Amino acid sequence: SNEKNVLFTIFGGTGDLAQRKLYPSLFRLYRKGNLGEHFAVIGTARRPWSDEHYREVVKETIRALNPSDEEATTFASHFYYQSHDVNDSTHYQTLKELSDRLDGHYQLNGNRVYYLAMAPQFFGTIVSHLKSQNIMTKNGFNRLIIEKPFGSDYQSAFELNQQIREVFPEQDIFRIDHYLGKEMIQNISAIRFANNIFEAQWNNRYIDNIQITFGENLGVEDRGGYYDHSGALKDMVQNHILQVVALLAMEPPVAFSEKEIRTEKIKALKAIRIYNEEEVLENFVRGQYAQGELDGVQFKGYREEDKVDAQSETETFVAGKFTIDNFRWSGVPFYVRTGKRLTEKGTRINIVFKQVPVNVFKTSVDEPCDDTTLPPNVLTIYIQPTEGFSLSLNGKEVGQGFETEPIKLEFRNSAEMVENSPEAYEKLLLDALNGDGTNFSHWEEVAQSWHIVDVIRKAWDQTQPDFPNYKAGSMGPKAAFELLEKDGFEWIWQP
Ligand code: BG6
């Protein structure tokens, strides 16, 4: 059967992520039979909760999935709460005793997943204690799932990684990048490697530029405390965006396996140019939202948000151009942008193809002609909120004479399909249970991403930004548009 025997220990068990994503995902796996009688969850955090209270909380988090009373109660009965101070060795003893007891009771065969879903400054301590306090088993698997941020620059990431590697081998470390669990991000590989019409053209001879937009309409919400120390560059570019660039840019893997895909992704990341300070200022722009209005709703500026410094220089928007120095991509800009409080939530990729060599419809043998360009062919991958593809082409306008006209082939997954497809976290949890690291970030990917981003951060830190510089509800600062204009391009998606 597909059923897994496993004990999850969730550090940060009372937290937002656990409640919003992890418990519902575990429940979905339970419903599908990937988890059955032989699983247990220990939730830990500082506050003192009883098992009863914890189980009530868990039940509440799965309410939207409409379980029957019995189903919810049986599921929740597998959850145990342990109040835990991550710096106190004696607490790990209690944790060990509970773990061993549950292992026997549910016949878990020593299989353990430790999930770090709490403030990153505790990651190192927790992992060291798992070993020193003998919590890890000898008979089953011991895997670590670790949430972002993985470090705050290369150096801190390196140190954290050293600490973790003293306890877990690389293949047992699952660094979450939840974008890699998204259906349409996974679909990038299908588009590329299952369709000759695209892969044949997937290079600098046929592609003009690639545009990646990760727009959010939300502001920082209640995460000001974290976000004001992070900013959009570290929150979105270092991880999600660079992972997507790697998937778009990599060479076809020899086989569609973890090892082969990883090899190609790392090579792609290594080919991204590390800018010097001058190049950073030329190729990357930052923004911070001011108050603004959208659809009659007023939004406050970033500096007025809760737990944000009133003089904050943290960016809530980044746009930039990555340059990839290899045979396939030399000369093709990869433009990226992401921001909070933009016009709408929209994550999409536009692959912009080059013009036909000559526009025979506009050239004339005996008259000068200035309008010679056709709209480009664009392949769009819609990641969210809708999921699908479109391809824009040029056709003939119906009727007498000959005028070309842009047309679009469109495909979207149905709302029902999107609704019923597994959540990113559900897929990633099951991957980790299967020991499959394909959709997680390998250390070398993380390291290279930090090298790329560190120089941008450093260059920015030398100069004072002119913040705020875009209105809430807009698509970012003017500089983000100029970035493409100076190369003779424009953002394809302009909501
Ligand atoms: C997270 C960032 O990694 O991704 C958040 O920390 C951001 O700031 C979120 O809002 C976006 O994820 P999604 O799945 O809602 O697009």
mmCIF file of C-alpha atoms in Angstrom, residues 41-168:
data_model
loop_
_atom_site.group_PDB
_atom_site.id
_atom_site.type_symbol
_atom_site.label_atom_id
_atom_site.label_comp_id
_atom_site.label_asym_id
_atom_site.label_seq_id
_atom_site.Cartn_x
_atom_site.Cartn_y
_atom_site.Cartn_z
ATOM 1 C CA VAL A 41 2.400 14.286 14.823
ATOM 2 C CA ILE A 42 4.101 16.045 17.675
ATOM 3 C CA GLY A 43 3.541 19.770 17.598
ATOM 4 C CA THR A 44 5.962 21.831 19.623
ATOM 5 C CA ALA A 45 6.170 25.506 20.497
ATOM 6 C CA ARG A 46 6.784 27.459 23.668
ATOM 7 C CA ARG A 47 3.244 28.064 24.798
ATOM 8 C CA PRO A 48 1.680 25.471 27.077
ATOM 9 C CA TRP A 49 -1.149 23.733 25.248
ATOM 10 C CA SER A 50 -2.854 20.472 26.152
ATOM 11 C CA ASP A 51 -3.280 17.679 23.608
ATOM 12 C CA GLU A 52 -7.028 18.356 23.756
ATOM 13 C CA HIS A 53 -6.610 22.002 22.853
ATOM 14 C CA TYR A 54 -4.100 21.178 20.143
ATOM 15 C CA ARG A 55 -6.478 18.682 18.587
ATOM 16 C CA GLU A 56 -9.263 21.237 18.599
ATOM 17 C CA VAL A 57 -6.968 23.667 16.774
ATOM 18 C CA VAL A 58 -6.044 20.997 14.233
ATOM 19 C CA LYS A 59 -9.711 20.184 13.633
ATOM 20 C CA GLU A 60 -10.429 23.850 13.075
ATOM 21 C CA THR A 61 -7.695 24.064 10.423
ATOM 22 C CA ILE A 62 -9.279 21.284 8.343
ATOM 23 C CA ARG A 63 -12.841 22.502 8.649
ATOM 24 C CA ALA A 64 -12.859 23.940 5.128
ATOM 25 C CA LEU A 65 -12.209 20.419 3.803
ATOM 26 C CA ASN A 66 -15.558 19.276 5.234
ATOM 27 C CA PRO A 67 -14.579 16.164 7.153
ATOM 28 C CA SER A 68 -17.220 14.222 9.031
ATOM 29 C CA ASP A 69 -17.012 14.522 12.824
ATOM 30 C CA GLU A 70 -15.663 11.061 13.096
ATOM 31 C CA GLU A 71 -13.067 11.567 10.389
ATOM 32 C CA ALA A 72 -11.858 14.816 11.975
ATOM 33 C CA THR A 73 -11.708 13.314 15.452
ATOM 34 C CA THR A 74 -9.839 10.217 14.355
ATOM 35 C CA PHE A 75 -7.380 12.285 12.339
ATOM 36 C CA ALA A 76 -6.803 14.745 15.191
ATOM 37 C CA SER A 77 -6.282 11.908 17.684
ATOM 38 C CA HIS A 78 -2.882 11.323 16.044
ATOM 39 C CA PHE A 79 -1.702 14.782 17.170
ATOM 40 C CA TYR A 80 0.248 15.384 20.391
ATOM 41 C CA TYR A 81 1.424 18.645 21.816
ATOM 42 C CA GLN A 82 4.685 19.201 23.638
ATOM 43 C CA SER A 83 5.586 22.579 25.093
ATOM 44 C CA HIS A 84 9.213 23.068 24.177
ATOM 45 C CA ASP A 85 12.029 25.552 24.692
ATOM 46 C CA VAL A 86 14.430 24.953 21.809
ATOM 47 C CA ASN A 87 17.435 26.045 23.855
ATOM 48 C CA ASP A 88 16.776 23.767 26.820
ATOM 49 C CA SER A 89 18.415 20.344 26.523
ATOM 50 C CA THR A 90 16.151 18.743 29.106
ATOM 51 C CA HIS A 91 13.148 19.531 26.943
ATOM 52 C CA TYR A 92 14.595 17.375 24.210
ATOM 53 C CA GLN A 93 14.622 14.470 26.638
ATOM 54 C CA THR A 94 10.890 14.823 27.100
ATOM 55 C CA LEU A 95 10.542 15.024 23.356
ATOM 56 C CA LYS A 96 12.589 11.881 22.902
ATOM 57 C CA GLU A 97 10.486 9.953 25.385
ATOM 58 C CA LEU A 98 7.282 11.033 23.720
ATOM 59 C CA SER A 99 8.667 10.225 20.272
ATOM 60 C CA ASP A 100 9.734 6.740 21.290
ATOM 61 C CA ARG A 101 6.429 6.086 22.988
ATOM 62 C CA LEU A 102 4.461 7.113 19.894
ATOM 63 C CA ASP A 103 6.797 5.120 17.707
ATOM 64 C CA GLY A 104 5.872 1.981 19.635
ATOM 65 C CA HIS A 105 2.205 2.789 19.937
ATOM 66 C CA TYR A 106 1.657 3.510 16.241
ATOM 67 C CA GLN A 107 4.360 1.164 14.912
ATOM 68 C CA LEU A 108 6.238 3.892 13.107
ATOM 69 C CA ASN A 109 9.364 1.808 12.427
ATOM 70 C CA GLY A 110 11.644 4.619 13.508
ATOM 71 C CA ASN A 111 10.705 6.831 10.561
ATOM 72 C CA ARG A 112 10.970 10.484 11.471
ATOM 73 C CA VAL A 113 10.350 13.769 9.719
ATOM 74 C CA TYR A 114 11.429 16.884 11.586
ATOM 75 C CA TYR A 115 9.777 19.996 10.234
ATOM 76 C CA LEU A 116 11.296 23.372 11.086
ATOM 77 C CA ALA A 117 8.545 25.940 10.668
ATOM 78 C CA MET A 118 9.673 28.640 13.033
ATOM 79 C CA ALA A 119 12.019 31.605 13.362
ATOM 80 C CA PRO A 120 15.196 30.764 11.416
ATOM 81 C CA GLN A 121 17.572 31.804 14.202
ATOM 82 C CA PHE A 122 16.627 28.546 15.975
ATOM 83 C CA PHE A 123 17.224 26.175 13.062
ATOM 84 C CA GLY A 124 20.828 25.428 14.011
ATOM 85 C CA THR A 125 20.140 24.804 17.694
ATOM 86 C CA ILE A 126 17.248 22.479 17.042
ATOM 87 C CA VAL A 127 19.169 20.371 14.566
ATOM 88 C CA SER A 128 22.205 20.068 16.851
ATOM 89 C CA HIS A 129 20.002 18.914 19.710
ATOM 90 C CA LEU A 130 18.304 16.276 17.590
ATOM 91 C CA LYS A 131 21.646 14.548 17.411
ATOM 92 C CA SER A 132 23.178 15.356 20.794
ATOM 93 C CA GLN A 133 20.016 14.320 22.632
ATOM 94 C CA ASN A 134 19.733 11.099 20.644
ATOM 95 C CA ILE A 135 16.338 11.848 19.262
ATOM 96 C CA MET A 136 17.173 10.453 15.858
ATOM 97 C CA THR A 137 16.525 6.785 15.292
ATOM 98 C CA LYS A 138 18.804 4.061 13.970
ATOM 99 C CA ASN A 139 16.165 1.831 12.412
ATOM 100 C CA GLY A 140 14.140 4.196 10.196
ATOM 101 C CA PHE A 141 14.665 7.284 8.073
ATOM 102 C CA ASN A 142 15.361 10.671 9.634
ATOM 103 C CA ARG A 143 14.566 13.584 7.354
ATOM 104 C CA LEU A 144 14.651 17.300 7.902
ATOM 105 C CA ILE A 145 12.243 19.668 6.204
ATOM 106 C CA ILE A 146 13.331 23.227 6.584
ATOM 107 C CA GLU A 147 11.438 26.389 5.764
ATOM 108 C CA LYS A 148 12.939 29.518 4.327
ATOM 109 C CA PRO A 149 14.770 31.749 4.823
ATOM 110 C CA PHE A 150 17.855 29.569 4.551
ATOM 111 C CA GLY A 151 20.309 32.163 5.860
ATOM 112 C CA SER A 152 20.206 35.881 5.206
ATOM 113 C CA ASP A 153 23.248 35.972 2.930
ATOM 114 C CA TYR A 154 25.784 33.483 1.621
ATOM 115 C CA GLN A 155 27.906 33.482 4.772
ATOM 116 C CA SER A 156 25.057 32.858 7.198
ATOM 117 C CA ALA A 157 23.560 30.250 4.878
ATOM 118 C CA PHE A 158 26.932 28.521 4.686
ATOM 119 C CA GLU A 159 27.247 28.416 8.455
ATOM 120 C CA LEU A 160 23.728 27.128 8.888
ATOM 121 C CA ASN A 161 24.372 24.491 6.283
ATOM 122 C CA GLN A 162 27.571 23.352 8.016
ATOM 123 C CA GLN A 163 25.659 22.979 11.248
ATOM 124 C CA ILE A 164 22.915 20.971 9.616
ATOM 125 C CA ARG A 165 25.289 18.800 7.625
ATOM 126 C CA GLU A 166 26.905 17.644 10.849
ATOM 127 C CA VAL A 167 23.615 15.959 11.622
ATOM 128 C CA PHE A 168 21.895 15.191 8.311
#
